[in-house]
Amino acid sequence: MGSSTRPARVPPPPAENYEAWLQRHQEELRDSRKKSFETPAGIPVETLYTPEHLQHEGWDYQRDVGYPGQAPYTRGFTPGGYRSQLWKMEMYAGFGSAEEANQRYRYLMSQGSTGGISIALDLPTQVGYDSDHPMARDEVGQIGVALTSLDDVERVFDGIPLEKVGHIFSTANAIGPIVCAWLIALYEKRGTPTGDCIVQLQNDPIKEYVARGTQFLPIEAAVKLSCDMIEFCRTAAPEWLPISVSGSHMKQAGATCVQEAAFTICNAIAYVETCLERGMKIDDFGHVLELHFCTEMDFFDEVAKYRATRKVWTKLVRERFGGTTERSQHFRLHAATSGRPLTAQQPLNNIARITLQALAQILGGCEQTRTASFDEALGIPTQEAARTSIRTNQIIGYESGIPDTVDPLGGSYFVEHLTLTYEREIEAIIRQVDAMGGALAAVHDGFYQRALAQGAYREACAIESGEQVVVGVNRFQSDEAQPVPTFKLDPGAAERQVAKLRAVRERRDAAEVQRTLARLREDCKAGVNVMPAVLAAVKAYATIGEIADVWRDAFGTYVPEAVRF
Amino acid sequence: MQLVPDNKQRPLRVVLTKVGLDGHDRGVKVIAQALRDAGMEVIYAGLRRTPEDIARIVLEEDADVLGLSILSGAVVPLTRRVLEALHAQQVNDVVLVVGGIVPEPAREELKSLGVQGVFTPGTSLTQIVAYIRASVPAERSYQEAK
């Protein structure tokens, strides 16, 4: 009886091709929400994608996608994806002096942050000034923790067993080699083998000259120091990841996904080539390279970026650098949701934004993801906002079922079309930068800088005109206040930091400091790897300012240029 | 001699810069392009300029407007130091505006120091352009010539 009440089965539509389908529905399709649909990189988005599109583009499953754990790794580097292990869930934190940061790290670890300790450094530390330097005034501990000597590093990790941390990350760039030496010294003092924990340092100064701005040496010297660290770690701490080439900051400064991936790969090429010139072999260090991106709001744009990047990098390592091992083609893909699209207006909306961004990077197959906190447009995250952030990652991981099959978006006509398109666009930009003479030449030329500034302005104008909607800012504004508590830095933290620094200067063996700094000066002049000398200096409790000053004297300083618009 | 106010004859000249150690300059570059497209002459003096540097650039460029971009949380003390440096150079007539992450209480404090405009995230480009146009006195060039 039940079956008799069912409506008659609708016969399937006659087979037709995409063009015919478009033709048949042109009246309805003309009535679109927007004049044109495109990704933020300006790549057109059609109404619909079908197998015909992929066929037309010459797409081949085995060649362009393949199986997870197989070249070209579009579907990921491991056969099991997140089935065996979820992505590392990371929380970035740091403020005040070492003691304040130590408390926050302990709290995040107690809340299930599996990404270990991810250290945000204050600005004086990032540009190589001691906490009592005149340029550091008012900025000590403001946007990250102040670290000036090994003593601070010891206090940051006080009571935290290094072997249980799993990972230590920091956005140390121009000062990467100093932070590396601090951590090696800390491991030695604690008697912990370096292999018991993975240290990842960003150590990528190139992008600082075009975005983020914590460069303080000429770019050639900065790249040299960065590669000193990569070379040194091969024997001193072979399990560590001594460079995390980062597009994240270029993206936040205005790069599209395609530019972010392409510029990052071009910068990575510059580091790899410098290392190869020193006689290193890609098969020996390819696996310790990491690419770090950030995820913003256009969902499929981001998914395609991650998938295409794996593919492009694999080809590059094989064809350009002669990598022969699987390991050398496996960079780690480290992604962070971006604080930039978060809004100060209606800050709770940011929880939804962070969820979407995290989802895109997970569906793109990232091995390590960092989630921002909903109050980041207002200041340093409060403890509650930070907890909500880690919970967002955990809810996706443990409640959604998304990690249960590998690369669930693989085979989507649209995603595969975009992945293929992005691969071609990324490679086109790499050829363009190569033709300019590589990443450093592109920075000197201002090529990246112009692209980023134009991208940021284009977006600002689109938001201004309402063409790009930002909920709560240019649409759906509300007069109702949505007050959220904001973080307040203990005003005494900076003073305590300076007092401790002065006590360290009193306590240490001044002659030993001078001796180690003199050796560093000689090594800089001789053009040899500076890492052994930096390590000796940090062990003698030389400060970051003292070491960076030796570099400044030896290599010169970066001078900002005025730009006429 | 009677000088004709000439700010209609030369475009408004704006110096934008970042003071302090913060290196994020997406916002200030967006503003630079918006002011340029509004017909102003814009000099972005770059990162990590000291207050003394800034005062010198404002003098050299004969700027009508100085815009500081600060996101580092030290907006009040840094602005105060720039104002001291400007006064030390006898620059008392430049229109000073500040943009960036500026918490509510700091906005009032900046205004009391003599900052004319404070722009926080979400302020429209049109508002900023209009504000800057309106805040430069029409007779400014004439006063300078005296």
XYZ file of C-alpha atoms in Angstrom:
711
model
C 0.000 0.000 0.000
C 2.852 2.277 0.922
C 4.380 2.035 -2.492
C 1.161 2.963 -4.260
C 1.123 6.356 -2.531
C 4.602 7.254 -3.769
C 4.744 9.767 -6.587
C 5.557 8.379 -9.964
C 9.301 8.119 -10.572
C 10.617 11.120 -12.463
C 12.611 9.891 -15.428
C 16.235 11.092 -15.524
C 16.882 14.084 -17.738
C 18.234 13.259 -21.155
C 22.016 13.153 -21.269
C 23.380 16.498 -22.328
C 26.653 18.261 -22.092
C 27.539 21.223 -19.897
C 27.179 23.753 -22.697
C 23.717 22.446 -23.564
C 22.719 22.546 -19.908
C 23.930 26.150 -19.629
C 22.038 27.019 -22.761
C 18.846 25.425 -21.520
C 18.938 27.351 -18.218
C 20.379 30.623 -19.414
C 17.288 32.590 -18.389
C 17.420 31.450 -14.751
C 21.210 31.629 -14.586
C 21.282 35.212 -15.764
C 19.657 36.188 -12.484
C 22.772 35.917 -10.315
C 23.630 37.482 -6.961
C 26.833 38.946 -8.378
C 27.962 40.261 -11.741
C 30.803 37.781 -11.798
C 32.006 35.018 -9.555
C 35.698 34.525 -8.955
C 38.142 33.443 -6.272
C 40.088 36.185 -4.452
C 42.985 35.480 -6.850
C 40.689 36.461 -9.717
C 40.193 32.935 -11.044
C 36.712 32.641 -12.536
C 34.252 30.341 -10.813
C 31.667 28.797 -13.116
C 28.122 27.945 -12.167
C 28.863 24.278 -12.036
C 31.726 21.854 -12.539
C 31.308 18.484 -14.170
C 33.573 15.626 -15.275
C 33.600 17.327 -18.672
C 35.577 20.236 -17.260
C 38.302 17.984 -15.938
C 38.329 16.016 -19.149
C 38.657 19.206 -21.127
C 41.638 20.279 -19.002
C 43.404 16.994 -19.637
C 43.077 15.997 -15.992
C 44.346 12.558 -15.173
C 43.597 10.968 -11.808
C 46.823 9.012 -11.503
C 49.067 11.821 -12.704
C 47.341 14.790 -11.080
C 45.968 13.336 -7.875
C 46.985 9.750 -7.199
C 46.548 7.976 -3.901
C 47.383 9.418 -0.502
C 50.984 8.710 0.348
C 51.961 8.627 -3.331
C 53.446 11.258 -5.593
C 52.358 13.893 -6.468
C 50.879 13.820 -2.938
C 47.848 15.919 -3.846
C 45.871 13.791 -1.383
C 48.502 13.970 1.344
C 51.822 12.482 2.351
C 50.522 9.547 4.363
C 48.236 6.770 3.191
C 46.039 6.978 6.278
C 45.629 10.755 6.523
C 44.049 11.676 9.850
C 42.751 8.128 10.454
C 45.851 7.184 12.377
C 46.674 10.532 13.855
C 44.826 13.835 13.919
C 46.643 16.985 12.938
C 48.720 18.641 15.641
C 46.583 21.240 17.358
C 48.690 24.243 18.152
C 48.099 27.387 20.171
C 50.314 30.418 19.699
C 50.909 32.382 22.885
C 53.259 34.609 24.780
C 53.188 37.874 26.666
C 54.918 39.684 29.500
C 57.968 38.129 31.070
C 58.997 34.483 31.057
C 56.920 33.693 34.167
C 53.629 34.946 32.658
C 54.265 33.003 29.441
C 55.188 29.871 31.400
C 51.803 29.951 33.153
C 49.905 30.286 29.856
C 51.858 27.430 28.235
C 51.120 25.154 31.180
C 47.453 26.061 30.931
C 47.233 25.368 27.173
C 48.966 22.023 27.559
C 46.521 21.098 30.339
C 43.694 21.845 27.899
C 44.883 19.353 25.288
C 46.954 21.516 22.957
C 48.918 18.826 21.112
C 51.025 21.240 19.110
C 53.358 21.758 22.064
C 54.552 25.214 22.960
C 54.291 27.903 20.318
C 56.094 30.994 21.467
C 55.065 34.505 20.459
C 58.027 36.840 21.023
C 57.793 40.496 21.861
C 59.027 43.016 19.307
C 62.309 43.983 21.000
C 63.314 40.300 21.083
C 62.357 39.845 17.412
C 64.587 42.680 16.278
C 67.506 41.857 18.547
C 67.211 44.444 21.324
C 67.564 43.781 25.020
C 64.543 44.658 27.154
C 66.274 47.772 28.489
C 67.336 49.154 25.076
C 65.898 52.650 24.399
C 64.094 51.295 21.298
C 62.409 48.662 23.458
C 60.771 51.214 25.710
C 57.030 50.595 26.110
C 57.119 47.435 23.965
C 58.566 44.867 26.362
C 56.218 41.908 26.699
C 53.453 43.694 24.815
C 52.717 41.344 21.944
C 54.780 38.367 23.015
C 57.136 37.206 25.700
C 60.398 39.091 26.258
C 63.470 36.865 25.931
C 66.896 38.403 26.299
C 69.184 35.659 27.531
C 69.331 31.946 28.254
C 68.111 32.828 31.741
C 64.716 33.894 30.310
C 64.509 30.717 28.251
C 65.166 28.631 31.350
C 62.354 30.429 33.147
C 59.933 30.003 30.222
C 60.396 26.230 30.421
C 60.583 26.076 34.212
C 58.860 22.912 35.438
C 57.919 21.856 31.889
C 59.512 18.542 30.882
C 60.909 19.042 27.382
C 60.384 15.413 26.429
C 56.661 15.755 27.133
C 56.198 18.991 25.173
C 56.530 17.229 21.815
C 56.967 20.426 19.835
C 58.415 23.848 20.418
C 57.711 26.459 17.775
C 58.631 30.088 17.536
C 58.357 32.838 14.958
C 62.029 33.660 15.496
C 63.144 34.944 12.108
C 66.020 37.395 11.962
C 67.009 36.063 15.392
C 66.347 32.416 14.502
C 69.956 31.296 15.090
C 69.985 32.847 18.583
C 66.745 31.125 19.618
C 68.069 27.874 18.166
C 71.233 28.218 20.242
C 69.194 28.998 23.371
C 67.186 25.819 22.939
C 70.237 23.663 22.231
C 71.865 25.090 25.372
C 68.698 24.434 27.371
C 68.570 20.808 26.201
C 72.214 20.349 27.108
C 71.737 21.803 30.577
C 68.710 19.630 31.164
C 70.440 16.574 29.767
C 67.546 15.967 27.377
C 68.436 14.476 23.981
C 67.413 16.852 21.189
C 65.441 14.052 19.535
C 62.973 13.922 22.424
C 61.146 16.949 21.141
C 60.799 18.583 17.753
C 61.868 22.200 17.670
C 60.504 24.177 14.741
C 61.779 27.678 14.223
C 60.425 29.945 11.535
C 63.920 31.210 10.705
C 62.639 32.735 7.448
C 63.859 36.317 7.199
C 63.087 36.907 3.482
C 59.396 37.533 3.960
C 60.128 39.993 6.785
C 61.334 42.493 4.166
C 57.971 42.442 2.422
C 55.595 41.764 5.302
C 55.754 41.665 9.093
C 58.904 43.792 9.254
C 61.227 42.361 11.891
C 64.295 42.432 9.671
C 67.306 44.308 10.992
C 70.178 43.097 8.801
C 70.667 43.349 5.038
C 68.740 40.514 3.383
C 71.797 38.632 2.072
C 73.299 38.459 5.576
C 69.969 37.360 7.026
C 69.689 34.485 4.522
C 73.274 33.476 5.265
C 72.553 33.271 9.006
C 69.354 31.355 8.387
C 71.235 28.775 6.330
C 73.992 28.606 8.974
C 71.286 27.391 11.316
C 69.895 24.808 8.860
C 73.407 23.478 8.287
C 74.250 23.401 11.985
C 71.069 21.545 12.947
C 71.837 18.717 10.530
C 74.401 17.449 13.009
C 73.495 19.202 16.281
C 69.762 18.410 16.208
C 68.921 16.375 13.116
C 65.271 15.816 14.108
C 64.510 19.510 14.411
C 62.815 21.567 11.719
C 65.228 24.466 11.366
C 63.141 26.460 8.888
C 59.470 27.082 8.394
C 59.259 29.078 5.197
C 56.254 31.216 5.770
C 53.742 32.691 3.378
C 51.397 33.451 6.188
C 52.586 36.998 6.703
C 52.597 37.783 2.998
C 49.019 36.537 2.817
C 48.022 38.718 5.736
C 49.724 41.658 4.057
C 47.624 41.252 0.914
C 48.804 38.237 -1.114
C 46.216 36.006 -2.748
C 46.373 32.269 -2.083
C 48.193 31.748 -5.362
C 50.749 34.473 -4.557
C 51.134 33.225 -0.990
C 52.009 29.727 -2.206
C 54.177 30.914 -5.099
C 56.154 33.537 -3.169
C 56.723 31.100 -0.297
C 58.013 28.451 -2.665
C 60.288 31.039 -4.341
C 61.667 31.982 -0.912
C 62.141 28.308 -0.080
C 64.078 27.913 -3.335
C 66.434 30.699 -2.208
C 67.187 28.898 1.082
C 67.535 25.511 -0.595
C 69.886 26.870 -3.246
C 72.053 28.551 -0.594
C 72.269 25.240 1.259
C 73.066 23.337 -1.940
C 75.857 25.802 -2.703
C 77.378 24.799 0.634
C 77.541 21.232 -0.552
C 74.436 19.948 1.239
C 72.223 17.448 -0.612
C 68.465 17.868 -0.902
C 67.932 14.228 0.044
C 69.657 14.955 3.358
C 67.646 18.004 4.375
C 64.479 18.185 2.229
C 62.437 16.577 4.995
C 63.285 19.210 7.597
C 61.849 22.014 5.492
C 58.421 23.195 6.444
C 55.997 25.456 4.624
C 53.760 27.620 6.764
C 50.605 29.229 5.402
C 47.600 30.956 6.823
C 44.006 30.313 5.987
C 41.515 33.057 5.366
C 37.840 33.055 4.478
C 37.456 31.758 0.918
C 36.998 28.084 1.652
C 37.744 26.305 -1.640
C 40.480 28.797 -2.494
C 42.298 27.628 0.626
C 41.658 23.902 0.137
C 42.989 24.066 -3.427
C 46.040 26.048 -2.305
C 47.157 23.340 0.104
C 46.555 20.521 -2.376
C 48.292 22.342 -5.235
C 51.283 23.311 -3.087
C 52.093 19.695 -2.228
C 52.021 18.884 -5.902
C 54.181 21.804 -7.025
C 56.754 21.232 -4.277
C 57.080 17.542 -5.074
C 57.741 18.277 -8.738
C 60.219 20.986 -7.829
C 62.248 18.799 -5.482
C 62.406 16.041 -8.088
C 63.000 18.055 -11.210
C 64.948 21.050 -9.998
C 66.901 19.805 -7.010
C 67.246 16.168 -8.018
C 65.565 14.787 -4.904
C 65.280 11.037 -5.164
C 63.905 9.966 -1.808
C 60.260 10.165 -0.788
C 61.361 11.836 2.432
C 62.975 14.772 0.660
C 59.670 15.592 -1.051
C 57.683 15.671 2.197
C 57.704 19.120 3.621
C 55.517 19.568 6.644
C 52.448 21.696 5.967
C 51.900 23.974 8.912
C 48.833 26.178 8.774
C 47.301 28.814 10.958
C 43.920 30.430 10.815
C 44.386 34.111 10.207
C 43.698 36.777 12.769
C 43.333 39.307 9.988
C 39.774 38.624 8.808
C 38.649 38.648 12.447
C 36.651 41.717 13.343
C 36.589 43.941 16.394
C 32.890 44.452 15.682
C 30.726 41.613 17.066
C 33.786 39.612 18.126
C 31.873 36.395 18.859
C 31.257 36.048 15.099
C 34.962 35.293 14.877
C 34.356 31.834 16.366
C 32.438 30.947 13.189
C 35.190 32.445 11.037
C 37.896 30.481 12.844
C 35.875 27.266 12.464
C 35.570 27.727 8.707
C 39.243 28.556 8.323
C 40.295 25.577 10.427
C 38.046 23.318 8.384
C 39.582 24.534 5.122
C 43.106 23.815 6.294
C 42.102 20.384 7.583
C 40.343 19.515 4.321
C 43.457 20.771 2.544
C 45.449 18.158 4.484
C 47.656 20.207 6.827
C 49.669 18.323 9.394
C 49.676 21.023 11.995
C 47.007 23.626 12.493
C 46.844 26.624 14.704
C 43.586 28.324 15.524
C 43.315 31.992 16.409
C 41.198 33.319 19.283
C 37.993 35.261 18.760
C 39.276 38.335 20.609
C 42.447 38.746 18.538
C 41.137 41.851 16.810
C 41.034 43.416 20.283
C 44.370 42.356 21.733
C 46.252 39.386 23.162
C 43.802 36.496 23.733
C 42.317 36.045 27.168
C 42.573 32.574 28.669
C 38.897 31.908 27.920
C 39.199 32.930 24.255
C 42.313 30.761 23.915
C 40.429 27.793 25.405
C 37.535 28.274 22.959
C 40.067 28.320 20.157
C 41.611 24.969 21.051
C 38.115 23.543 21.587
C 37.185 24.583 18.024
C 40.011 22.457 16.655
C 39.073 19.596 18.994
C 35.385 19.699 17.997
C 36.315 19.334 14.332
C 38.749 16.542 15.182
C 36.646 14.544 17.603
C 32.998 15.293 16.833
C 32.594 15.977 13.116
C 33.685 12.711 11.508
C 35.629 14.763 8.949
C 38.989 13.080 9.697
C 37.593 9.584 9.174
C 38.347 9.330 5.473
C 41.405 10.620 3.676
C 41.023 13.774 1.582
C 37.205 13.730 1.493
C 37.068 16.578 -1.058
C 39.337 14.724 -3.492
C 37.472 14.046 -6.697
C 35.163 17.026 -6.318
C 35.026 18.418 -9.846
C 35.361 21.943 -8.529
C 38.182 21.218 -6.072
C 40.152 19.252 -8.657
C 39.626 21.996 -11.232
C 40.853 24.642 -8.796
C 43.801 22.507 -7.676
C 44.874 22.092 -11.285
C 44.408 25.794 -12.023
C 46.348 26.842 -8.906
C 49.180 24.479 -9.751
C 49.550 26.191 -13.126
C 49.236 29.707 -11.696
C 51.732 29.031 -8.899
C 54.233 27.641 -11.398
C 53.760 30.672 -13.646
C 54.700 33.018 -10.782
C 57.708 30.863 -9.891
C 58.917 31.193 -13.510
C 58.377 34.961 -13.316
C 60.439 35.277 -10.109
C 63.118 32.994 -11.559
C 63.336 35.288 -14.557
C 63.872 38.246 -12.227
C 66.796 36.441 -10.631
C 65.047 34.755 -7.708
C 63.448 35.744 -4.428
C 66.096 38.190 -3.230
C 66.040 40.037 -6.544
C 62.238 40.153 -6.344
C 62.452 41.741 -2.887
C 65.043 44.285 -4.019
C 62.848 45.105 -6.994
C 59.791 45.585 -4.767
C 57.872 43.015 -6.819
C 56.367 41.208 -3.833
C 55.767 44.456 -1.973
C 53.774 45.963 -4.842
C 51.709 42.805 -5.277
C 50.849 42.748 -1.579
C 50.030 46.446 -1.300
C 47.818 46.269 -4.373
C 46.058 43.153 -3.071
C 45.361 44.767 0.286
C 44.032 47.912 -1.355
C 41.874 45.970 -3.792
C 40.263 44.174 -0.883
C 39.818 47.361 1.159
C 38.056 48.980 -1.816
C 35.828 45.927 -2.298
C 34.824 46.094 1.358
C 34.321 49.852 1.104
C 31.965 49.445 -1.852
C 30.119 46.573 -0.207
C 31.069 44.231 -3.025
C 32.884 42.112 -0.442
C 30.700 41.468 2.560
C 32.141 41.425 6.064
C 29.361 40.423 8.405
C 28.955 42.876 11.249
C 31.197 45.462 9.565
C 29.666 46.490 6.239
C 26.506 44.308 6.414
C 24.382 43.190 9.316
C 25.848 45.801 11.625
C 24.300 46.009 15.041
C 24.066 48.738 17.638
C 23.856 46.165 20.385
C 27.162 46.000 22.176
C 28.812 42.605 22.289
C 31.273 43.241 25.067
C 33.928 40.620 25.591
C 36.581 40.787 28.274
C 39.949 41.857 26.913
C 43.379 40.863 28.100
C 45.278 43.235 30.368
C 49.016 42.863 30.665
C 50.308 43.193 34.197
C 52.060 46.568 34.030
C 54.799 45.287 36.356
C 55.852 42.518 33.948
C 58.161 44.738 31.877
C 59.876 46.133 34.976
C 60.417 42.672 36.394
C 61.868 41.606 33.064
C 64.376 44.475 33.034
C 65.340 43.837 36.660
C 66.046 40.179 35.893
C 68.084 41.074 32.831
C 70.255 43.410 34.921
C 70.716 40.705 37.553
C 71.898 38.288 34.833
C 74.443 40.837 33.619
C 75.747 41.174 37.203
C 75.888 37.450 37.821
C 77.574 36.169 34.681
C 81.292 35.890 33.954
C 81.915 39.145 32.089
C 85.279 38.017 30.704
C 83.736 34.871 29.257
C 80.995 36.938 27.604
C 83.576 39.211 26.011
C 85.661 36.263 24.871
C 82.693 34.535 23.200
C 81.504 37.744 21.562
C 85.010 38.377 20.220
C 85.022 34.900 18.690
C 81.610 35.554 17.128
C 82.944 38.781 15.652
C 85.883 36.919 14.113
C 83.660 34.180 12.705
C 81.325 36.743 11.149
C 84.297 38.414 9.521
C 85.725 35.087 8.326
C 82.428 34.168 6.714
C 82.210 30.797 8.462
C 79.107 29.261 10.042
C 78.362 31.433 13.076
C 76.293 28.885 14.996
C 79.083 27.417 17.151
C 80.103 30.926 18.219
C 76.491 31.967 18.883
C 76.014 28.828 20.984
C 79.125 29.595 23.036
C 77.927 33.174 23.564
C 74.436 32.198 24.727
C 75.906 29.624 27.107
C 77.942 32.449 28.645
C 74.617 34.347 29.040
C 75.466 36.948 26.442
C 72.238 38.791 25.685
C 70.318 38.912 22.447
C 71.232 42.580 22.055
C 74.932 41.854 22.447
C 74.870 39.070 19.855
C 72.687 41.015 17.415
C 74.990 44.030 17.790
C 77.952 41.918 16.705
C 75.931 40.951 13.637
C 74.952 44.561 13.000
C 78.596 45.627 13.181
C 79.742 42.809 10.927
C 76.992 42.813 8.323
C 75.478 46.302 8.456
C 71.880 47.160 9.190
C 68.657 47.263 7.259
C 67.498 50.810 6.558
C 63.839 51.321 5.658
C 63.199 53.147 2.426
C 60.628 55.868 2.000
C 58.116 55.086 -0.726
C 56.199 57.730 -2.638
C 52.694 56.638 -3.468
C 52.860 91.064 0.676
C 49.574 89.251 0.452
C 49.946 85.586 -0.267
C 47.086 83.642 -1.725
C 46.315 80.467 0.150
C 47.759 77.941 -2.219
C 46.638 74.585 -0.956
C 44.340 74.481 -3.924
C 47.400 74.841 -6.107
C 49.407 72.057 -4.581
C 48.043 68.760 -3.402
C 47.881 68.022 0.291
C 51.104 66.385 1.358
C 50.868 63.505 3.781
C 53.666 61.648 5.559
C 52.695 58.229 6.825
C 54.962 56.115 8.955
C 55.246 53.450 11.586
C 56.768 54.345 14.904
C 57.975 51.777 17.407
C 59.002 48.266 16.493
C 55.817 46.864 14.986
C 56.317 45.843 11.369
C 52.773 45.153 10.163
C 52.084 47.807 7.573
C 49.207 46.468 5.483
C 46.826 49.065 6.923
C 49.091 52.050 6.452
C 49.800 51.053 2.840
C 46.073 50.775 2.150
C 45.588 54.280 3.554
C 48.511 55.532 1.453
C 46.849 54.268 -1.723
C 43.449 55.660 -0.746
C 44.917 59.129 -0.072
C 46.889 58.967 -3.323
C 43.738 58.112 -5.239
C 42.074 61.065 -3.525
C 44.724 63.289 -5.128
C 47.120 63.756 -2.229
C 50.906 63.384 -2.276
C 51.787 60.546 0.020
C 55.176 59.624 1.394
C 55.279 56.357 3.315
C 58.429 56.708 5.390
C 58.544 53.052 6.367
C 59.057 51.037 9.484
C 60.631 51.648 12.861
C 61.233 55.342 12.445
C 62.310 57.105 15.599
C 60.370 60.183 16.759
C 63.355 62.358 15.775
C 63.461 60.778 12.320
C 59.783 61.445 11.871
C 60.032 65.099 12.866
C 62.869 65.553 10.378
C 60.920 63.897 7.548
C 57.842 66.021 8.258
C 60.023 69.142 8.025
C 61.870 68.033 4.912
C 58.693 67.050 3.127
C 56.814 70.144 4.291
C 53.947 67.842 5.185
C 50.456 69.042 5.962
C 49.492 65.818 7.635
C 51.385 63.196 9.612
C 49.774 59.793 10.008
C 51.180 57.312 12.508
C 50.297 53.640 12.339
C 50.692 51.734 15.595
C 49.453 48.261 16.417
C 51.809 47.254 19.169
C 49.884 48.324 22.246
C 52.247 51.219 22.992
C 50.217 53.771 21.064
C 50.000 56.483 23.754
C 53.654 56.675 24.845
C 54.910 56.403 21.258
C 52.608 59.166 20.052
C 53.635 61.323 22.983
C 57.280 60.950 22.028
C 56.564 61.857 18.402
C 54.752 64.988 19.545
C 57.702 65.933 21.750
C 60.064 65.510 18.813
C 57.811 67.609 16.565
C 57.654 70.385 19.154
C 61.410 70.239 19.596
C 61.701 70.948 15.859
C 59.125 73.763 16.127
C 56.672 71.790 14.011
C 53.401 72.848 15.584
C 51.025 72.988 12.668
C 51.084 69.529 11.149
C 47.784 67.708 11.421
C 48.493 64.523 13.386
C 46.330 61.451 12.926
C 46.839 57.985 14.399
C 45.572 54.661 13.110
C 45.753 51.116 14.364
C 44.697 49.120 17.383
C 43.699 51.849 19.796
C 41.751 50.784 22.889
C 38.847 53.025 23.944
C 40.562 54.804 26.899
C 43.646 55.493 24.786
C 41.547 57.310 22.159
C 40.619 60.024 24.645
C 44.172 60.244 25.881
C 45.465 60.716 22.327
C 42.948 63.467 21.669
C 44.015 65.247 24.847
C 47.641 65.094 23.687
C 46.691 66.928 20.509
C 46.033 64.111 18.057
C 43.298 65.255 15.715
C 42.013 62.001 14.248
C 42.085 58.457 15.591
C 41.153 55.717 13.141
C 40.568 52.160 14.276
C 39.826 49.011 12.247
C 36.500 49.296 10.484
C 36.811 53.038 9.762
C 35.955 53.538 6.090
C 38.493 54.906 3.639
C 36.008 57.564 2.566
C 35.736 58.802 6.155
C 39.511 58.998 6.519
C 39.961 60.897 3.239
C 37.177 63.321 4.141
C 38.529 63.847 7.622
C 42.028 64.625 6.395
C 40.757 67.054 3.760
C 38.636 68.860 6.311
C 41.323 69.102 8.982
C 43.978 70.933 7.003
C 43.221 74.646 7.361
C 42.743 76.385 4.014
C 45.159 79.123 5.027
C 47.919 76.758 6.102
C 50.252 77.510 3.204
C 49.702 81.244 3.720
C 50.575 80.956 7.413
C 53.702 79.038 6.554
C 54.770 81.680 4.050
C 54.627 84.399 6.699
